[in-house]
CSV table of C-alpha atoms and ligand atoms in Angstrom, one decimal:
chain,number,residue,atom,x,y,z
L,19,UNK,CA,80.0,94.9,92.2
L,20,UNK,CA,80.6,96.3,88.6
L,21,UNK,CA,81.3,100.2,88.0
L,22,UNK,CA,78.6,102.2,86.6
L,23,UNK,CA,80.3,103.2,83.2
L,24,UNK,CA,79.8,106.4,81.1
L,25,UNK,CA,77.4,106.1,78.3
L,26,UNK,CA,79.5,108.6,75.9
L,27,UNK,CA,82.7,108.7,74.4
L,28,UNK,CA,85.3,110.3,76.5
L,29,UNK,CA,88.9,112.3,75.1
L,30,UNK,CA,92.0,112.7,76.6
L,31,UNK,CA,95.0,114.6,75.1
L,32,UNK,CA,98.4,113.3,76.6
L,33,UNK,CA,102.0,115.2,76.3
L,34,UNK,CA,105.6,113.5,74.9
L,35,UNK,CA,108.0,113.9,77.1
L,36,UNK,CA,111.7,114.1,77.9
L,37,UNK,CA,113.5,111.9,80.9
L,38,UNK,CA,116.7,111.8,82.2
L,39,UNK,CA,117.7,115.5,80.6
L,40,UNK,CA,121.7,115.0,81.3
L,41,UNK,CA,122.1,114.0,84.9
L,42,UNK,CA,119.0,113.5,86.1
L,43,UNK,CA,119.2,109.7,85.4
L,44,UNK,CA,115.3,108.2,85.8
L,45,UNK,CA,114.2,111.2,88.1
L,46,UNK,CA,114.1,114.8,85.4
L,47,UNK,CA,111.5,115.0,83.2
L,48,UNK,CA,109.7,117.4,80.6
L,49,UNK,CA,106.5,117.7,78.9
L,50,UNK,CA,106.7,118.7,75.6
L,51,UNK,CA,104.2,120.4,73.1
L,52,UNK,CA,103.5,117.1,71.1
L,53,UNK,CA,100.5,115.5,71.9
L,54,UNK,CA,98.7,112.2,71.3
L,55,UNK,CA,95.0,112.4,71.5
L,56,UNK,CA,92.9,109.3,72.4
L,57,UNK,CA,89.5,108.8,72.7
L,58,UNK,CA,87.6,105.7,74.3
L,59,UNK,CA,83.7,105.0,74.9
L,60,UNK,CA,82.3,101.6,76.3
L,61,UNK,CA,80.2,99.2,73.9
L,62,UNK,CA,78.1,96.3,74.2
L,63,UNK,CA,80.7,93.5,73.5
L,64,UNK,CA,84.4,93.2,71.6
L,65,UNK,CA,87.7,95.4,71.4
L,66,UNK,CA,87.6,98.0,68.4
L,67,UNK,CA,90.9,100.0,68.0
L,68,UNK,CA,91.5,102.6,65.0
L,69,UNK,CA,95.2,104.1,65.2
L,70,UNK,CA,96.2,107.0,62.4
L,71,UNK,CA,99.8,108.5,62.8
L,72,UNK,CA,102.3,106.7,64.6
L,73,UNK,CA,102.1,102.9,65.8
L,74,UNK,CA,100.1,102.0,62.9
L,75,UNK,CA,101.6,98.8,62.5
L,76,UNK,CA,101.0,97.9,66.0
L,77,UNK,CA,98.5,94.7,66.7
L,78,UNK,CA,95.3,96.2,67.9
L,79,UNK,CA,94.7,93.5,70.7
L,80,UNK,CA,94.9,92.9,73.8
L,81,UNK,CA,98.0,93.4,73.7
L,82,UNK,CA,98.2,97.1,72.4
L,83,UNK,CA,99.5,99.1,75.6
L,84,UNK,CA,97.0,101.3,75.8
L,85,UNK,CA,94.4,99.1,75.7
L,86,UNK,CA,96.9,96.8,79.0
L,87,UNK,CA,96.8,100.4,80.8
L,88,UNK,CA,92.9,100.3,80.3
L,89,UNK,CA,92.6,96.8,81.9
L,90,UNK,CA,94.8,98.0,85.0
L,91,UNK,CA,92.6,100.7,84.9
L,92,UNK,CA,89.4,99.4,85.3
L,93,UNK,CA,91.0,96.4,87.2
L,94,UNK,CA,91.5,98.8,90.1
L,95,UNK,CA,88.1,101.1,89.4
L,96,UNK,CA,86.4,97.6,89.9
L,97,UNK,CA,86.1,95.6,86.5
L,98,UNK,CA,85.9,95.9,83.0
L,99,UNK,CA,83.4,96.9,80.8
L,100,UNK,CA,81.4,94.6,78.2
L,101,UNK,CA,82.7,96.2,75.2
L,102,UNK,CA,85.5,98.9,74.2
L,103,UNK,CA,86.1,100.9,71.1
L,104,UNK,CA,89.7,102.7,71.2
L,105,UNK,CA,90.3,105.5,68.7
L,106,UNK,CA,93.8,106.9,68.8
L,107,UNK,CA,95.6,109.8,67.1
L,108,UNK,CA,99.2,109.4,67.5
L,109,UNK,CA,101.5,112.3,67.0
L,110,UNK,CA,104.5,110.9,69.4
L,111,UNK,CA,106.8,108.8,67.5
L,112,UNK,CA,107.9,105.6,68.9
L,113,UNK,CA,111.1,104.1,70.5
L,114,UNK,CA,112.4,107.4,69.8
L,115,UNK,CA,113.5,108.5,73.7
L,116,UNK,CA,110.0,110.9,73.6
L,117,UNK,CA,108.2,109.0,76.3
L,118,UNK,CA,105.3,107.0,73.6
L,119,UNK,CA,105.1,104.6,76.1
L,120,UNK,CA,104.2,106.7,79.1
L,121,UNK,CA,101.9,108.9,77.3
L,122,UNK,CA,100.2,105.2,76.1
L,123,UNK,CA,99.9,104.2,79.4
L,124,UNK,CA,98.7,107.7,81.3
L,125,UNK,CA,96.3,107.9,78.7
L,126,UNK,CA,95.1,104.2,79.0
L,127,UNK,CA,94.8,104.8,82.8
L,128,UNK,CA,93.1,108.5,82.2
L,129,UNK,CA,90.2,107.1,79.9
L,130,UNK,CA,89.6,104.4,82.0
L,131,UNK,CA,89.3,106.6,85.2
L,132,UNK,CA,86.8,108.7,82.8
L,133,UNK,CA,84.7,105.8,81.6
L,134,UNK,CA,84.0,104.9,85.0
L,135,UNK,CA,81.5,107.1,86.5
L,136,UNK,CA,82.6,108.4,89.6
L,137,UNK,CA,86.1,107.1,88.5
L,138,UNK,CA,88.1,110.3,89.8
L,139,UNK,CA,87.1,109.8,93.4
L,140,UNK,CA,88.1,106.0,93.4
L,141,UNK,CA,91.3,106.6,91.6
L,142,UNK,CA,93.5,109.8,93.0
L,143,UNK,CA,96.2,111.3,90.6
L,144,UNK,CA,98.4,109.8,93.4
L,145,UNK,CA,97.1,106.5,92.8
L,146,UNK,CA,97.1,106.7,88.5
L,147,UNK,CA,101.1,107.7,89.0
L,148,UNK,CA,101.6,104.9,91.0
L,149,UNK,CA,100.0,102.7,88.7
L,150,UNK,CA,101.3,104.1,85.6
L,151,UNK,CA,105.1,103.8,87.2
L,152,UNK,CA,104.3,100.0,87.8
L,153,UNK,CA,103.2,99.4,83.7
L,154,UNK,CA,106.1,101.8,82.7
L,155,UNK,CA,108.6,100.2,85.2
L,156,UNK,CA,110.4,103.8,85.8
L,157,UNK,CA,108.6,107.1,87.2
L,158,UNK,CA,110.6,109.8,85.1
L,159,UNK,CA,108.5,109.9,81.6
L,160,UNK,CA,105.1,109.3,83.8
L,161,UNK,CA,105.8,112.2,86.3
L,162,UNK,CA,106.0,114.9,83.7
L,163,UNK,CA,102.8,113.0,81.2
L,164,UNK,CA,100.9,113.3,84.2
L,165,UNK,CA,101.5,116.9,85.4
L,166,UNK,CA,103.0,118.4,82.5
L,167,UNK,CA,105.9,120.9,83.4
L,168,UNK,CA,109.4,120.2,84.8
L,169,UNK,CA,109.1,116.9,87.0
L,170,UNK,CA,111.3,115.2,89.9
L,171,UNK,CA,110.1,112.2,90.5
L,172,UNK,CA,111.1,109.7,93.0
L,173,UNK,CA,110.3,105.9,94.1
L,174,UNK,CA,109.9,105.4,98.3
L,175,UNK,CA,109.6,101.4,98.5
L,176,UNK,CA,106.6,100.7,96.6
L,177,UNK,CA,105.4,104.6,96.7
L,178,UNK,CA,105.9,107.1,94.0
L,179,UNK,CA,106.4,110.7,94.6
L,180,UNK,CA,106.6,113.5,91.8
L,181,UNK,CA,106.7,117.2,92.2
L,182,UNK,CA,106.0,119.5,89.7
L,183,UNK,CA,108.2,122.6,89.3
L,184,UNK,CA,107.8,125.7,87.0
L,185,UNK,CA,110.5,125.9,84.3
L,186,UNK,CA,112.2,129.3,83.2
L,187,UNK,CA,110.0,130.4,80.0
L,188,UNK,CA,113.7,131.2,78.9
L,189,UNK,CA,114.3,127.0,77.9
L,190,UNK,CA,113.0,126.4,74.4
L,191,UNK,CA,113.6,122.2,73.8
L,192,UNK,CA,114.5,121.3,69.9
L,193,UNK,CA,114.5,117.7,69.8
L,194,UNK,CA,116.6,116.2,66.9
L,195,UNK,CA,114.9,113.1,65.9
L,196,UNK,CA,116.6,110.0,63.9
L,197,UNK,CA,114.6,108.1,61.6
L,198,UNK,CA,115.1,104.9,63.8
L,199,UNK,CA,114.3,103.3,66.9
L,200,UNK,CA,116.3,101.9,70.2
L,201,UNK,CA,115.0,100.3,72.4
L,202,UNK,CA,114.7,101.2,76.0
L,203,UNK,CA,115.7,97.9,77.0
L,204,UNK,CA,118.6,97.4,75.0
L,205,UNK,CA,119.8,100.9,75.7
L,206,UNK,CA,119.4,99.6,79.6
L,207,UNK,CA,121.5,96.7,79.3
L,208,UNK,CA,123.9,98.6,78.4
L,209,UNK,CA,124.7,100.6,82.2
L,210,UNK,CA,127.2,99.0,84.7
L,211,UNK,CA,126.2,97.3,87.8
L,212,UNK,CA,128.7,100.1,89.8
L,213,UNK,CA,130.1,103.4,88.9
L,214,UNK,CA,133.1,105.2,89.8
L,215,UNK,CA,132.7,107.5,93.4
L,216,UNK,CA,133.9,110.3,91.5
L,217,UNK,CA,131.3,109.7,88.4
L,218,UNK,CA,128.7,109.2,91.0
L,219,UNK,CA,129.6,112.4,93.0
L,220,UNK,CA,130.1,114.5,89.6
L,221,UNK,CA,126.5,113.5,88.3
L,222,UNK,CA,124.9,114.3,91.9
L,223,UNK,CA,126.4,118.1,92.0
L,224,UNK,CA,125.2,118.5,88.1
L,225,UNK,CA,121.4,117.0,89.0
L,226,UNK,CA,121.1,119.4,91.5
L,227,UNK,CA,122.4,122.4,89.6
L,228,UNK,CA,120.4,121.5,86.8
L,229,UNK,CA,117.1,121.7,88.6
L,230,UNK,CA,118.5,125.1,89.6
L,231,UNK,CA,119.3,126.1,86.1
L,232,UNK,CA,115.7,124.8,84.6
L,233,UNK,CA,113.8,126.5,86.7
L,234,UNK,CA,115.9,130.2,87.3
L,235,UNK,CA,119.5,130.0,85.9
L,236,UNK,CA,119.1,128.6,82.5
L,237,UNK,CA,123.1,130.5,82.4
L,238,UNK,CA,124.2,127.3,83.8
L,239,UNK,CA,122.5,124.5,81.7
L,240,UNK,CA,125.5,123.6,79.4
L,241,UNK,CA,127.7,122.6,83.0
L,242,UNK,CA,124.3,121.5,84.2
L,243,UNK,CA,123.5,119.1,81.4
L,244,UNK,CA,127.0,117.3,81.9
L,245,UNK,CA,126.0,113.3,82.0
L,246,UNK,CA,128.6,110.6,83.7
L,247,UNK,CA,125.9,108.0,84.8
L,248,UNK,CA,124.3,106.6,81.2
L,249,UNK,CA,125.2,108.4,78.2
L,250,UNK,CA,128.8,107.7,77.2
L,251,UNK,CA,127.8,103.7,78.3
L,252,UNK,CA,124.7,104.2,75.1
L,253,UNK,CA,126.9,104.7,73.1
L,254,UNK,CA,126.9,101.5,71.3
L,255,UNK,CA,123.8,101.3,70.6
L,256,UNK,CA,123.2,105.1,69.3
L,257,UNK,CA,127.0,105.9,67.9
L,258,UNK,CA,124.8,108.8,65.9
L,259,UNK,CA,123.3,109.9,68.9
L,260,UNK,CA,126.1,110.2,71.1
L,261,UNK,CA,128.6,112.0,68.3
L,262,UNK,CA,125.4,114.4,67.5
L,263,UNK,CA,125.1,115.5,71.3
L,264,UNK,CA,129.2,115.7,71.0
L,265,UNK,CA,129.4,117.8,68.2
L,266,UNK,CA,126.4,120.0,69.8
L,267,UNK,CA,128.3,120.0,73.2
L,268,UNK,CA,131.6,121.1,71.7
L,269,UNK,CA,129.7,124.3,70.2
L,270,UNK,CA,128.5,125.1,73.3
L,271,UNK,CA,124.9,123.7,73.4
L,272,UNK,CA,123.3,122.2,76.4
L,273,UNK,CA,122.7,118.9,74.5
L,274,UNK,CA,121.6,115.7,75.8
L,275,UNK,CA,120.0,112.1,74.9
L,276,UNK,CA,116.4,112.2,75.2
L,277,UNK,CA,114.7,109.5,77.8
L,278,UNK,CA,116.5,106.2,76.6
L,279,UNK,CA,117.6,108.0,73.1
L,280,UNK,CA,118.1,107.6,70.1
L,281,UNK,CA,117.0,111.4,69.8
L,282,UNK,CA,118.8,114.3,70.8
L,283,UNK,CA,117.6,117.2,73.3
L,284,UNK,CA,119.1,121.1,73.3
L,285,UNK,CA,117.9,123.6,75.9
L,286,UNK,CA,118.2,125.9,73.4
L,287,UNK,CA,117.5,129.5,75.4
L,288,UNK,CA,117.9,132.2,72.5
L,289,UNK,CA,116.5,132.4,69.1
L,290,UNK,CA,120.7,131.5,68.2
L,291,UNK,CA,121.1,128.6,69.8
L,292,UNK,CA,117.3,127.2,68.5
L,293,UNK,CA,118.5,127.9,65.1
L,294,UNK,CA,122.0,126.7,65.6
L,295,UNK,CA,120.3,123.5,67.0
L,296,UNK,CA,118.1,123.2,63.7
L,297,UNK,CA,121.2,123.4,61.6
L,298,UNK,CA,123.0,120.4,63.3
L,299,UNK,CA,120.3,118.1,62.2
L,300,UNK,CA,121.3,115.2,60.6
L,301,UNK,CA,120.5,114.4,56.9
L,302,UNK,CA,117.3,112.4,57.7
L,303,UNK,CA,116.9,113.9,60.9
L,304,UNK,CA,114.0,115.9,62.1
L,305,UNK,CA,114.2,119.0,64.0
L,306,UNK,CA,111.4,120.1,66.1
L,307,UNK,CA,111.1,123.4,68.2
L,308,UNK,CA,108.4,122.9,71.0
L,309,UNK,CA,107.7,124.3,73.9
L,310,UNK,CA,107.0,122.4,77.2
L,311,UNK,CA,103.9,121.2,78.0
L,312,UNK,CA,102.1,123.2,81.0
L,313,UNK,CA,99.8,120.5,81.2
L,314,UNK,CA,100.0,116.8,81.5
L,315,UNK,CA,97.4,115.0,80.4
L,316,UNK,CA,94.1,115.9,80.9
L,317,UNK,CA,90.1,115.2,79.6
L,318,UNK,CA,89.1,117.4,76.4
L,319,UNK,CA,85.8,118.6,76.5
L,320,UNK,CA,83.3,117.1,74.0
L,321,UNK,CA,83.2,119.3,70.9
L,322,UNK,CA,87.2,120.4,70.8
V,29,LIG,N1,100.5,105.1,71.5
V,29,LIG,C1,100.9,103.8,71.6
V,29,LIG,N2,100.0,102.8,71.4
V,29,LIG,C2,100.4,101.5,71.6
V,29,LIG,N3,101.6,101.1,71.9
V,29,LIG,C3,102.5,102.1,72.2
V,29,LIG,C4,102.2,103.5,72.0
V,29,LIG,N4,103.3,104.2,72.3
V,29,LIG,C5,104.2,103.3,72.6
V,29,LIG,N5,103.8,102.0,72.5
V,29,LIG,C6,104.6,100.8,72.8
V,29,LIG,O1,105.8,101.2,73.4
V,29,LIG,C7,106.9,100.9,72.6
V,29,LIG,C8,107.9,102.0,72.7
V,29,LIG,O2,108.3,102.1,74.0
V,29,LIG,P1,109.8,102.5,74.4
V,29,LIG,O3,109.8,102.8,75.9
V,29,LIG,O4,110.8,101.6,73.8
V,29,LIG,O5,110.1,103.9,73.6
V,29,LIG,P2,109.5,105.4,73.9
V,29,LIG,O6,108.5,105.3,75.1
V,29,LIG,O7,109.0,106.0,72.7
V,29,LIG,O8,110.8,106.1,74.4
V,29,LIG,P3,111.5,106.4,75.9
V,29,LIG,O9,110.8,105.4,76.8
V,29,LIG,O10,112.9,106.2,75.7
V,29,LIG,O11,111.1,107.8,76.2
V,29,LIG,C9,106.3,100.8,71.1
V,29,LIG,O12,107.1,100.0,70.3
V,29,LIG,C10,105.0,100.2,71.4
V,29,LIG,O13,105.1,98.8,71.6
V,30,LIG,MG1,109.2,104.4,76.9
């Protein structure tokens, strides 16, 4: 039998977010204080979809991803509805290594769960991670758009796990961001099959001090944000990237390659290093101070 759907539009605000963070290769992630906001209501026939802000250029089709996360969505809660009009304000800039395509496809799966009445009981957060790591293909942008925070998240066979842990209020992320793309695929190609025991042993000891130093000894985040699994292997396609996290390293910042890059991450944790951080910007690059996320995303009441 069909779901019941929601007469009414319904709003959900969704997070950026930052994977990887150094050495926590496809299992770290943070929310971030940039937000696309998305709002969805069922109609009588078609597909409508207004976009302002970023991914403007993008065909609004079946084959815009958060109208695919929709589908899965309503796939699951039972079928789809007659009609859709999609209405998104988009803040997160694409291919950029700031998790667009997570926060697309949580908030796909969000509105979908909303639209269906009595969605949230049919579809457990459990449940939208799962299906949000299948459409994303990796669990460590999904994790922290979900739950907002400091993520670990984790794959089990076909289960996904993802805890949420509190970071110091001492980390203050700048992201520097280039004014191109990479692609996440390309920038994937590029990893060896194997890596070196002593690479592999290095970046285990560093993942497991950073999750110290993110959460109570942010002291420790410029040894803890030392990479030997994916970064230096990037470089080709982000030379910018790699010689801007360099340069940041060599002063003495905790500086890494956001998600899949090309943009750059401090863990800037004075008002120094934040404005040291600004200064290294690039030319064209933009700096942005935000603050993490406490939330993931979430339904925003009518009327805000
Ligand atoms: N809000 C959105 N609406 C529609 N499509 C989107 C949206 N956000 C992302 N996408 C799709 O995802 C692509 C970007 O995904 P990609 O994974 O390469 O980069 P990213 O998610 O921004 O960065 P990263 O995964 O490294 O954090 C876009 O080119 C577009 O096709
Ligand atoms: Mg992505």
């Amino acid at each position: 039998m069909k779901p019941a759907f929601r007469a009414g539009p319904v709003h959900v605000r969704v997070p950026a977010t930052s994977a990887n963070l150094g050495p926590g290769f496809d299992a770290l992630g943070l929310a971030l204080d940039l937000h696309d906001d998305l709002v969805a209501r069922v109609v009588d026939s078609g597909l409508a979809i207004d976009v302002a802000g970023e991914g403007e250029e993008l065909a609004r089709d079946e084959s815009h991803l958060v109208v695919r996360a929709l589908r899965a969505g309503f796939e699951v809660l039972g079928g789809q509805p007659p009609g859709l009009e999609l209405s998104c304000a988009n803040r997160i800039p694409h291919g950029r290594g700031l998790g667009s395509s997570a926060a697309a496809i949580v908030a796909g799966l969000l509105l979908a769960r909303a639209l269906v009445l009595g969605g949230e009981e049919t579809l457990s957060g459990a449940a939208v991670l799962e299906l949000a790591d299948r459409l994303e293909g990796h669990p460590d942008n999904v994790a922290p758009a979900l739950l907002g925070g400091l993520t670990v998240a984790w794959r089990d066979g076909a289960a996904v796990g993802a805890l949420r842990l509190q970071c110091d209020e001492r980390v203050r992320p700048v992201v520097l961001v280039p004014p191109f793309q990479a692609s996440t695929e390309a920038a994937r190609g590029l990893l060896p099959p194997a890596v070196a025991h002593a690479d592999a042993a290095a970046n285990s000891g560093r993942a497991a001090l950073l999750v110290a130093a993110l959460t109570t000894a942010p002291q420790h985040l410029f040894a803890a944000t030392e990479d030997r699994l994916h970064q230096a292997y990037r470089e080709p396609a982000m030379p910018a990237s790699i010689e801007l996290v360099n340069a940041l390293r060599a002063a003495g910042l905790p500086a890494v390659v956001s998600g899949a890059g090309p943009t750059v991450l401090v863990l800037a944790r004075d008002d120094r290093e934040v404005a040291q951080a600004v200064a290294a910007a690039p030319g064209r690059w933009r700096p942005s101070v935000l603050s993490i996320a406490p939330r993931g995303g979430h339904q925003v009441a009518a009327g805000h």
